[in-house]
PDB file of C-alpha atoms in Angstrom:
ATOM      1  CA  UNK A   1       0.000   0.000   0.000  1.00 37.00           C
ATOM      2  CA  UNK A   2       1.358   3.440  -0.955  1.00 45.00           C
ATOM      3  CA  UNK A   3       1.454   5.800   2.058  1.00 49.00           C
ATOM      4  CA  UNK A   4      -0.658   8.952   2.072  1.00 65.00           C
ATOM      5  CA  UNK A   5       2.148  11.463   2.678  1.00 85.00           C
ATOM      6  CA  UNK A   6       3.467  12.656  -0.690  1.00 95.00           C
ATOM      7  CA  UNK A   7       7.184  12.377  -1.380  1.00 97.00           C
ATOM      8  CA  UNK A   8       6.805  15.322  -3.800  1.00 97.00           C
ATOM      9  CA  UNK A   9       4.278  18.090  -3.287  1.00 97.00           C
ATOM     10  CA  UNK A  10       3.775  21.051  -5.626  1.00 97.00           C
ATOM     11  CA  UNK A  11       1.376  23.831  -4.637  1.00 97.00           C
ATOM     12  CA  UNK A  12       0.397  26.906  -6.637  1.00 97.00           C
ATOM     13  CA  UNK A  13       3.383  26.654  -8.982  1.00 97.00           C
ATOM     14  CA  UNK A  14       3.827  29.603 -11.339  1.00 97.00           C
ATOM     15  CA  UNK A  15       6.584  29.537 -13.966  1.00 96.00           C
ATOM     16  CA  UNK A  16       7.187  32.233 -16.549  1.00 95.00           C
ATOM     17  CA  UNK A  17       9.627  32.965 -19.334  1.00 93.00           C
ATOM     18  CA  UNK A  18       9.397  36.677 -19.947  1.00 92.00           C
ATOM     19  CA  UNK A  19       5.737  37.462 -20.509  1.00 92.00           C
ATOM     20  CA  UNK A  20       4.874  33.852 -21.288  1.00 94.00           C
ATOM     21  CA  UNK A  21       3.291  31.954 -18.410  1.00 95.00           C
ATOM     22  CA  UNK A  22       3.818  28.185 -18.562  1.00 96.00           C
ATOM     23  CA  UNK A  23       2.301  27.119 -15.235  1.00 97.00           C
ATOM     24  CA  UNK A  24      -0.294  29.161 -13.424  1.00 96.00           C
ATOM     25  CA  UNK A  25      -1.250  27.712 -10.052  1.00 96.00           C
ATOM     26  CA  UNK A  26      -0.199  24.107 -10.713  1.00 97.00           C
ATOM     27  CA  UNK A  27      -0.752  21.533  -7.939  1.00 98.00           C
ATOM     28  CA  UNK A  28       0.604  17.974  -7.916  1.00 98.00           C
ATOM     29  CA  UNK A  29       1.348  15.273  -5.344  1.00 97.00           C
ATOM     30  CA  UNK A  30       3.541  12.240  -5.998  1.00 98.00           C
ATOM     31  CA  UNK A  31       3.323   9.322  -3.583  1.00 97.00           C
ATOM     32  CA  UNK A  32       6.320   7.352  -2.384  1.00 96.00           C
ATOM     33  CA  UNK A  33       6.940   4.212  -4.434  1.00 95.00           C
ATOM     34  CA  UNK A  34       4.714   5.039  -7.388  1.00 97.00           C
ATOM     35  CA  UNK A  35       5.469   5.589 -11.043  1.00 97.00           C
ATOM     36  CA  UNK A  36       3.677   8.731 -12.196  1.00 97.00           C
ATOM     37  CA  UNK A  37       3.558   9.635 -15.868  1.00 97.00           C
ATOM     38  CA  UNK A  38       3.391  13.355 -16.693  1.00 97.00           C
ATOM     39  CA  UNK A  39       1.776  14.019 -20.072  1.00 95.00           C
ATOM     40  CA  UNK A  40       0.484  17.001 -21.984  1.00 93.00           C
ATOM     41  CA  UNK A  41       0.543  18.735 -25.323  1.00 90.00           C
ATOM     42  CA  UNK A  42       3.550  20.561 -26.719  1.00 88.00           C
ATOM     43  CA  UNK A  43       4.358  23.652 -24.670  1.00 89.00           C
ATOM     44  CA  UNK A  44       2.432  22.622 -21.562  1.00 93.00           C
ATOM     45  CA  UNK A  45       5.636  22.590 -19.504  1.00 95.00           C
ATOM     46  CA  UNK A  46       6.273  18.935 -18.725  1.00 96.00           C
ATOM     47  CA  UNK A  47      10.062  19.245 -18.724  1.00 95.00           C
ATOM     48  CA  UNK A  48       9.795  22.696 -17.126  1.00 96.00           C
ATOM     49  CA  UNK A  49       7.880  21.117 -14.233  1.00 97.00           C
ATOM     50  CA  UNK A  50      10.573  18.461 -13.812  1.00 97.00           C
ATOM     51  CA  UNK A  51      13.307  21.094 -13.754  1.00 95.00           C
ATOM     52  CA  UNK A  52      11.411  23.172 -11.219  1.00 96.00           C
ATOM     53  CA  UNK A  53      10.916  20.198  -8.908  1.00 96.00           C
ATOM     54  CA  UNK A  54      14.639  19.326  -8.922  1.00 95.00           C
ATOM     55  CA  UNK A  55      15.631  22.934  -8.342  1.00 92.00           C
ATOM     56  CA  UNK A  56      17.165  23.701 -11.732  1.00 92.00           C
ATOM     57  CA  UNK A  57      14.586  26.373 -12.489  1.00 92.00           C
ATOM     58  CA  UNK A  58      13.377  29.072 -10.117  1.00 91.00           C
ATOM     59  CA  UNK A  59       9.609  29.491 -10.361  1.00 94.00           C
ATOM     60  CA  UNK A  60       7.850  32.824 -10.136  1.00 94.00           C
ATOM     61  CA  UNK A  61       5.595  31.560  -7.377  1.00 95.00           C
ATOM     62  CA  UNK A  62       4.330  28.590  -5.431  1.00 95.00           C
ATOM     63  CA  UNK A  63       5.908  25.974  -3.210  1.00 95.00           C
ATOM     64  CA  UNK A  64       7.702  22.712  -3.995  1.00 96.00           C
ATOM     65  CA  UNK A  65       8.579  20.232  -1.261  1.00 95.00           C
ATOM     66  CA  UNK A  66      10.506  16.995  -1.732  1.00 96.00           C
ATOM     67  CA  UNK A  67      10.915  14.646   1.246  1.00 95.00           C
ATOM     68  CA  UNK A  68       9.021  17.314   3.187  1.00 92.00           C
ATOM     69  CA  UNK A  69      11.696  19.954   2.526  1.00 92.00           C
ATOM     70  CA  UNK A  70      11.186  23.171   0.596  1.00 91.00           C
ATOM     71  CA  UNK A  71      13.267  22.955  -2.568  1.00 89.00           C
ATOM     72  CA  UNK A  72      12.724  26.545  -3.637  1.00 79.00           C
ATOM     73  CA  UNK A  73      14.195  28.237  -0.565  1.00 79.00           C
ATOM     74  CA  UNK A  74      16.742  25.611   0.515  1.00 81.00           C
ATOM     75  CA  UNK A  75      20.227  26.848   1.412  1.00 83.00           C
ATOM     76  CA  UNK A  76      22.994  25.632  -0.945  1.00 85.00           C
ATOM     77  CA  UNK A  77      24.418  23.040   1.462  1.00 86.00           C
ATOM     78  CA  UNK A  78      20.958  21.706   2.312  1.00 87.00           C
ATOM     79  CA  UNK A  79      20.071  21.552  -1.382  1.00 88.00           C
ATOM     80  CA  UNK A  80      23.274  19.615  -2.061  1.00 87.00           C
ATOM     81  CA  UNK A  81      22.321  17.089   0.611  1.00 89.00           C
ATOM     82  CA  UNK A  82      18.765  16.872  -0.684  1.00 90.00           C
ATOM     83  CA  UNK A  83      19.934  16.396  -4.274  1.00 91.00           C
ATOM     84  CA  UNK A  84      21.808  13.249  -3.299  1.00 93.00           C
ATOM     85  CA  UNK A  85      18.448  11.593  -2.707  1.00 96.00           C
ATOM     86  CA  UNK A  86      17.291  11.830  -6.323  1.00 96.00           C
ATOM     87  CA  UNK A  87      18.685  11.141  -9.771  1.00 96.00           C
ATOM     88  CA  UNK A  88      17.795  12.732 -13.091  1.00 96.00           C
ATOM     89  CA  UNK A  89      17.928  11.385 -16.634  1.00 95.00           C
ATOM     90  CA  UNK A  90      17.439  14.196 -19.118  1.00 91.00           C
ATOM     91  CA  UNK A  91      16.247  13.799 -22.704  1.00 84.00           C
ATOM     92  CA  UNK A  92      18.524  11.639 -24.823  1.00 74.00           C
ATOM     93  CA  UNK A  93      20.551  10.609 -21.767  1.00 72.00           C
ATOM     94  CA  UNK A  94      22.455  13.943 -21.815  1.00 85.00           C
ATOM     95  CA  UNK A  95      25.829  12.254 -21.395  1.00 92.00           C
ATOM     96  CA  UNK A  96      29.031  14.278 -21.373  1.00 93.00           C
ATOM     97  CA  UNK A  97      30.406  13.650 -24.852  1.00 93.00           C
ATOM     98  CA  UNK A  98      34.051  13.962 -23.778  1.00 95.00           C
ATOM     99  CA  UNK A  99      33.719  11.327 -21.032  1.00 96.00           C
ATOM    100  CA  UNK A 100      33.342   7.580 -21.441  1.00 96.00           C
ATOM    101  CA  UNK A 101      30.459   5.709 -19.828  1.00 97.00           C
ATOM    102  CA  UNK A 102      32.359   4.930 -16.641  1.00 97.00           C
ATOM    103  CA  UNK A 103      33.374   8.560 -16.214  1.00 97.00           C
ATOM    104  CA  UNK A 104      29.804   9.704 -16.884  1.00 97.00           C
ATOM    105  CA  UNK A 105      28.409   7.368 -14.231  1.00 97.00           C
ATOM    106  CA  UNK A 106      31.134   8.397 -11.804  1.00 97.00           C
ATOM    107  CA  UNK A 107      30.374  12.107 -12.274  1.00 95.00           C
ATOM    108  CA  UNK A 108      27.709  12.346  -9.505  1.00 94.00           C
ATOM    109  CA  UNK A 109      29.989  10.358  -7.189  1.00 95.00           C
ATOM    110  CA  UNK A 110      32.863  12.779  -7.805  1.00 93.00           C
ATOM    111  CA  UNK A 111      30.597  15.705  -7.032  1.00 90.00           C
ATOM    112  CA  UNK A 112      28.767  14.334  -4.012  1.00 90.00           C
ATOM    113  CA  UNK A 113      30.883  11.604  -2.389  1.00 90.00           C
ATOM    114  CA  UNK A 114      34.419  11.252  -1.067  1.00 90.00           C
ATOM    115  CA  UNK A 115      35.342   7.911  -2.615  1.00 93.00           C
ATOM    116  CA  UNK A 116      38.568   6.421  -3.871  1.00 95.00           C
ATOM    117  CA  UNK A 117      38.973   5.997  -7.651  1.00 95.00           C
ATOM    118  CA  UNK A 118      38.833   2.229  -7.193  1.00 96.00           C
ATOM    119  CA  UNK A 119      35.536   2.397  -5.315  1.00 97.00           C
ATOM    120  CA  UNK A 120      34.014   4.767  -7.873  1.00 96.00           C
ATOM    121  CA  UNK A 121      35.051   2.456 -10.698  1.00 96.00           C
ATOM    122  CA  UNK A 122      33.592  -0.587  -8.948  1.00 97.00           C
ATOM    123  CA  UNK A 123      30.290   1.171  -8.259  1.00 96.00           C
ATOM    124  CA  UNK A 124      30.081   2.470 -11.830  1.00 96.00           C
ATOM    125  CA  UNK A 125      30.546  -1.070 -13.130  1.00 97.00           C
ATOM    126  CA  UNK A 126      27.708  -2.280 -10.903  1.00 96.00           C
ATOM    127  CA  UNK A 127      25.351   0.459 -12.112  1.00 96.00           C
ATOM    128  CA  UNK A 128      26.194  -0.259 -15.748  1.00 96.00           C
ATOM    129  CA  UNK A 129      25.377  -3.936 -15.262  1.00 96.00           C
ATOM    130  CA  UNK A 130      22.151  -3.032 -13.479  1.00 95.00           C
ATOM    131  CA  UNK A 131      20.862  -1.173 -16.537  1.00 95.00           C
ATOM    132  CA  UNK A 132      21.699  -4.062 -18.845  1.00 94.00           C
ATOM    133  CA  UNK A 133      24.797  -2.699 -20.576  1.00 95.00           C
ATOM    134  CA  UNK A 134      27.717  -5.024 -21.333  1.00 94.00           C
ATOM    135  CA  UNK A 135      30.927  -4.534 -19.381  1.00 90.00           C
ATOM    136  CA  UNK A 136      32.803  -3.354 -22.469  1.00 93.00           C
ATOM    137  CA  UNK A 137      30.460  -0.347 -22.663  1.00 95.00           C
ATOM    138  CA  UNK A 138      32.242   1.167 -19.654  1.00 96.00           C
ATOM    139  CA  UNK A 139      35.077   2.536 -21.737  1.00 96.00           C
ATOM    140  CA  UNK A 140      33.069   3.633 -24.753  1.00 96.00           C
ATOM    141  CA  UNK A 141      32.223   7.250 -25.462  1.00 97.00           C
ATOM    142  CA  UNK A 142      28.635   8.361 -26.148  1.00 95.00           C
ATOM    143  CA  UNK A 143      29.320   8.689 -29.889  1.00 95.00           C
ATOM    144  CA  UNK A 144      30.224   4.990 -29.951  1.00 96.00           C
ATOM    145  CA  UNK A 145      26.898   3.902 -28.441  1.00 94.00           C
ATOM    146  CA  UNK A 146      23.507   3.287 -30.000  1.00 92.00           C
ATOM    147  CA  UNK A 147      20.610   5.494 -28.935  1.00 90.00           C
ATOM    148  CA  UNK A 148      19.262   2.809 -26.613  1.00 91.00           C
ATOM    149  CA  UNK A 149      22.674   2.264 -25.021  1.00 93.00           C
ATOM    150  CA  UNK A 150      23.104   6.003 -24.428  1.00 94.00           C
ATOM    151  CA  UNK A 151      19.774   6.102 -22.641  1.00 94.00           C
ATOM    152  CA  UNK A 152      20.746   3.128 -20.475  1.00 95.00           C
ATOM    153  CA  UNK A 153      24.034   4.826 -19.643  1.00 96.00           C
ATOM    154  CA  UNK A 154      22.078   7.953 -18.702  1.00 95.00           C
ATOM    155  CA  UNK A 155      19.879   5.816 -16.458  1.00 96.00           C
ATOM    156  CA  UNK A 156      22.982   4.284 -14.847  1.00 96.00           C
ATOM    157  CA  UNK A 157      24.217   7.788 -14.038  1.00 96.00           C
ATOM    158  CA  UNK A 158      20.787   8.705 -12.624  1.00 96.00           C
ATOM    159  CA  UNK A 159      20.979   5.825 -10.118  1.00 96.00           C
ATOM    160  CA  UNK A 160      24.672   6.310  -9.347  1.00 96.00           C
ATOM    161  CA  UNK A 161      23.988   7.614  -5.817  1.00 95.00           C
ATOM    162  CA  UNK A 162      21.282   5.037  -4.969  1.00 95.00           C
ATOM    163  CA  UNK A 163      18.501   7.631  -5.092  1.00 96.00           C
ATOM    164  CA  UNK A 164      15.001   7.325  -3.679  1.00 97.00           C
ATOM    165  CA  UNK A 165      13.467   9.193  -6.638  1.00 98.00           C
ATOM    166  CA  UNK A 166      14.416   9.126 -10.308  1.00 97.00           C
ATOM    167  CA  UNK A 167      13.228  11.790 -12.726  1.00 98.00           C
ATOM    168  CA  UNK A 168      13.105  10.560 -16.323  1.00 97.00           C
ATOM    169  CA  UNK A 169      12.518  13.005 -19.170  1.00 95.00           C
ATOM    170  CA  UNK A 170      11.205  11.266 -22.303  1.00 94.00           C
ATOM    171  CA  UNK A 171      13.343   8.139 -21.752  1.00 93.00           C
ATOM    172  CA  UNK A 172      11.890   6.179 -24.689  1.00 92.00           C
ATOM    173  CA  UNK A 173      11.798   9.036 -27.220  1.00 90.00           C
ATOM    174  CA  UNK A 174      13.562   8.074 -30.433  1.00 89.00           C
ATOM    175  CA  UNK A 175      13.718   4.366 -29.636  1.00 90.00           C
ATOM    176  CA  UNK A 176      12.205   1.697 -31.852  1.00 91.00           C
ATOM    177  CA  UNK A 177       9.212  -0.154 -30.356  1.00 89.00           C
ATOM    178  CA  UNK A 178      11.322  -3.105 -29.192  1.00 91.00           C
ATOM    179  CA  UNK A 179      13.923  -0.852 -27.594  1.00 92.00           C
ATOM    180  CA  UNK A 180      11.230   1.280 -25.959  1.00 92.00           C
ATOM    181  CA  UNK A 181       9.500  -1.794 -24.520  1.00 93.00           C
ATOM    182  CA  UNK A 182      12.824  -3.068 -23.179  1.00 94.00           C
ATOM    183  CA  UNK A 183      13.465   0.282 -21.502  1.00 94.00           C
ATOM    184  CA  UNK A 184       9.994   0.242 -19.932  1.00 95.00           C
ATOM    185  CA  UNK A 185      10.780  -3.214 -18.557  1.00 95.00           C
ATOM    186  CA  UNK A 186      14.071  -1.913 -17.162  1.00 95.00           C
ATOM    187  CA  UNK A 187      12.310   0.964 -15.390  1.00 96.00           C
ATOM    188  CA  UNK A 188       9.844  -1.455 -13.838  1.00 95.00           C
ATOM    189  CA  UNK A 189      12.562  -3.864 -12.729  1.00 95.00           C
ATOM    190  CA  UNK A 190      14.705  -1.181 -11.096  1.00 94.00           C
ATOM    191  CA  UNK A 191      11.673   0.450  -9.517  1.00 95.00           C
ATOM    192  CA  UNK A 192      10.907  -2.843  -7.757  1.00 95.00           C
ATOM    193  CA  UNK A 193      14.513  -3.798  -6.984  1.00 93.00           C
ATOM    194  CA  UNK A 194      15.532  -0.407  -5.591  1.00 94.00           C
ATOM    195  CA  UNK A 195      12.201   0.773  -4.187  1.00 95.00           C
ATOM    196  CA  UNK A 196      12.223   3.820  -6.441  1.00 97.00           C
ATOM    197  CA  UNK A 197       9.666   6.534  -6.903  1.00 98.00           C
ATOM    198  CA  UNK A 198       9.616   7.405 -10.622  1.00 98.00           C
ATOM    199  CA  UNK A 199       8.622  10.798 -12.034  1.00 98.00           C
ATOM    200  CA  UNK A 200       8.260  10.077 -15.743  1.00 97.00           C
ATOM    201  CA  UNK A 201       7.770  12.768 -18.367  1.00 96.00           C
ATOM    202  CA  UNK A 202       6.601  10.983 -21.504  1.00 93.00           C
ATOM    203  CA  UNK A 203       4.357  11.050 -24.534  1.00 89.00           C
ATOM    204  CA  UNK A 204       4.628   7.278 -25.003  1.00 90.00           C
ATOM    205  CA  UNK A 205       1.241   5.643 -24.497  1.00 91.00           C
ATOM    206  CA  UNK A 206       2.832   2.194 -24.327  1.00 91.00           C
ATOM    207  CA  UNK A 207       4.956   3.356 -21.382  1.00 92.00           C
ATOM    208  CA  UNK A 208       1.903   4.758 -19.628  1.00 93.00           C
ATOM    209  CA  UNK A 209       0.114   1.441 -19.960  1.00 91.00           C
ATOM    210  CA  UNK A 210       3.153  -0.672 -19.108  1.00 92.00           C
ATOM    211  CA  UNK A 211       4.596   0.916 -15.984  1.00 95.00           C
ATOM    212  CA  UNK A 212       2.628   3.911 -14.673  1.00 96.00           C
ATOM    213  CA  UNK A 213       0.459   3.686 -11.572  1.00 96.00           C
ATOM    214  CA  UNK A 214      -1.035   7.121 -12.247  1.00 97.00           C
ATOM    215  CA  UNK A 215      -0.988   9.781 -14.924  1.00 97.00           C
ATOM    216  CA  UNK A 216      -0.952  13.563 -14.479  1.00 97.00           C
ATOM    217  CA  UNK A 217      -2.254  15.578 -17.425  1.00 96.00           C
ATOM    218  CA  UNK A 218      -0.864  19.093 -17.917  1.00 96.00           C
ATOM    219  CA  UNK A 219      -3.100  21.561 -19.740  1.00 94.00           C
ATOM    220  CA  UNK A 220      -4.157  25.183 -19.412  1.00 92.00           C
ATOM    221  CA  UNK A 221      -1.246  25.990 -17.103  1.00 94.00           C
ATOM    222  CA  UNK A 222      -2.113  23.423 -14.460  1.00 95.00           C
ATOM    223  CA  UNK A 223      -2.577  19.736 -13.742  1.00 96.00           C
ATOM    224  CA  UNK A 224      -5.914  19.175 -15.365  1.00 94.00           C
ATOM    225  CA  UNK A 225      -6.382  15.674 -13.961  1.00 94.00           C
ATOM    226  CA  UNK A 226      -4.609  12.809 -12.231  1.00 96.00           C
ATOM    227  CA  UNK A 227      -5.622   9.185 -12.122  1.00 95.00           C
ATOM    228  CA  UNK A 228      -5.130   5.727 -13.520  1.00 94.00           C
ATOM    229  CA  UNK A 229      -5.200   5.025 -17.228  1.00 91.00           C
ATOM    230  CA  UNK A 230      -8.748   3.704 -16.818  1.00 90.00           C
ATOM    231  CA  UNK A 231      -9.810   6.904 -15.086  1.00 93.00           C
ATOM    232  CA  UNK A 232      -8.332   8.991 -17.911  1.00 91.00           C
ATOM    233  CA  UNK A 233     -10.917   7.461 -20.252  1.00 86.00           C
ATOM    234  CA  UNK A 234     -13.717   9.130 -18.291  1.00 89.00           C
ATOM    235  CA  UNK A 235     -12.399  12.702 -18.282  1.00 90.00           C
ATOM    236  CA  UNK A 236     -14.483  15.007 -20.445  1.00 89.00           C
ATOM    237  CA  UNK A 237     -11.847  17.294 -21.931  1.00 89.00           C
ATOM    238  CA  UNK A 238     -11.043  17.564 -25.664  1.00 89.00           C
ATOM    239  CA  UNK A 239      -7.285  16.983 -25.371  1.00 88.00           C
ATOM    240  CA  UNK A 240      -7.653  14.165 -22.859  1.00 89.00           C
ATOM    241  CA  UNK A 241     -10.261  12.444 -25.014  1.00 88.00           C
ATOM    242  CA  UNK A 242      -8.140  12.817 -28.162  1.00 87.00           C
ATOM    243  CA  UNK A 243      -5.007  11.557 -26.432  1.00 88.00           C
ATOM    244  CA  UNK A 244      -6.406   8.665 -24.436  1.00 87.00           C
ATOM    245  CA  UNK A 245      -9.102   7.536 -26.883  1.00 80.00           C
ATOM    246  CA  UNK A 246      -7.400   8.226 -30.215  1.00 68.00           C
ATOM    247  CA  UNK A 247      -6.098   5.556 -32.633  1.00 60.00           C
ATOM    248  CA  UNK A 248      -2.677   5.301 -30.998  1.00 57.00           C
ATOM    249  CA  UNK A 249      -4.269   4.968 -27.559  1.00 54.00           C
ATOM    250  CA  UNK A 250      -6.486   2.149 -28.795  1.00 49.00           C
ATOM    251  CA  UNK A 251      -3.479   0.413 -30.347  1.00 53.00           C
ATOM    252  CA  UNK A 252      -1.546   0.706 -27.052  1.00 51.00           C
ATOM    253  CA  UNK A 253      -4.506  -0.748 -25.161  1.00 53.00           C
ATOM    254  CA  UNK A 254      -4.710  -3.700 -27.548  1.00 46.00           C
ATOM    255  CA  UNK A 255      -0.958  -4.215 -27.157  1.00 55.00           C
ATOM    256  CA  UNK A 256      -1.278  -4.286 -23.365  1.00 53.00           C
ATOM    257  CA  UNK A 257      -4.174  -6.734 -23.501  1.00 52.00           C
ATOM    258  CA  UNK A 258      -2.160  -9.052 -25.729  1.00 53.00           C
ATOM    259  CA  UNK A 259       0.937  -8.975 -23.490  1.00 57.00           C
TER     260      UNK A 259
END
């Protein structure tokens, strides 16, 4: 049973870029141990919300708490400590192109932990194996990896510090259907093995069906609705109906039923 106290709580979030308002009074709770999928049309601020929650973007208003602590007004040292408890995988994996996979995975350890080079290397090797990459991938550079391997390497870096929450921004974008399904399976396996809470920004209906406990729909500057995939079918809103009852949604539902 998922506890009632949210691990992430967003209240009255306002984010602006110049005169353009992206979020206007957005509220969202994420429960410990769940996988929540954040969806919405282009420009609704899915990635902006993720960046605000992890403290990479300063909102114009509202409150964000993670683990019960206020992210927005946290002192630098407190924020550094808090940041150790989550990991982030940005779009495309966002690996450092001049570093090999091992060095990329070690990067959070170098920043946050006082470990010997030998210990960092051993931990990086463990994380790489956990995400299903072969051992010889450790010393390859991002340009030498396939798109799916880069994303797995990005996931390995996101779990480098044994986080309690992982934030994943469009992790299956650009992957073929087989690769995307394999990545969904990986997310589910690591969620169970590590007890992760997963904040998943995605447009992939197959991912929503495969691994998400709940979905949060962003529209009109706020979270329009949250609920299970079944509950999304009942929401009377044009975008929600088009997204969750359109041809691709029906195909994803058939795929899930067949699996």
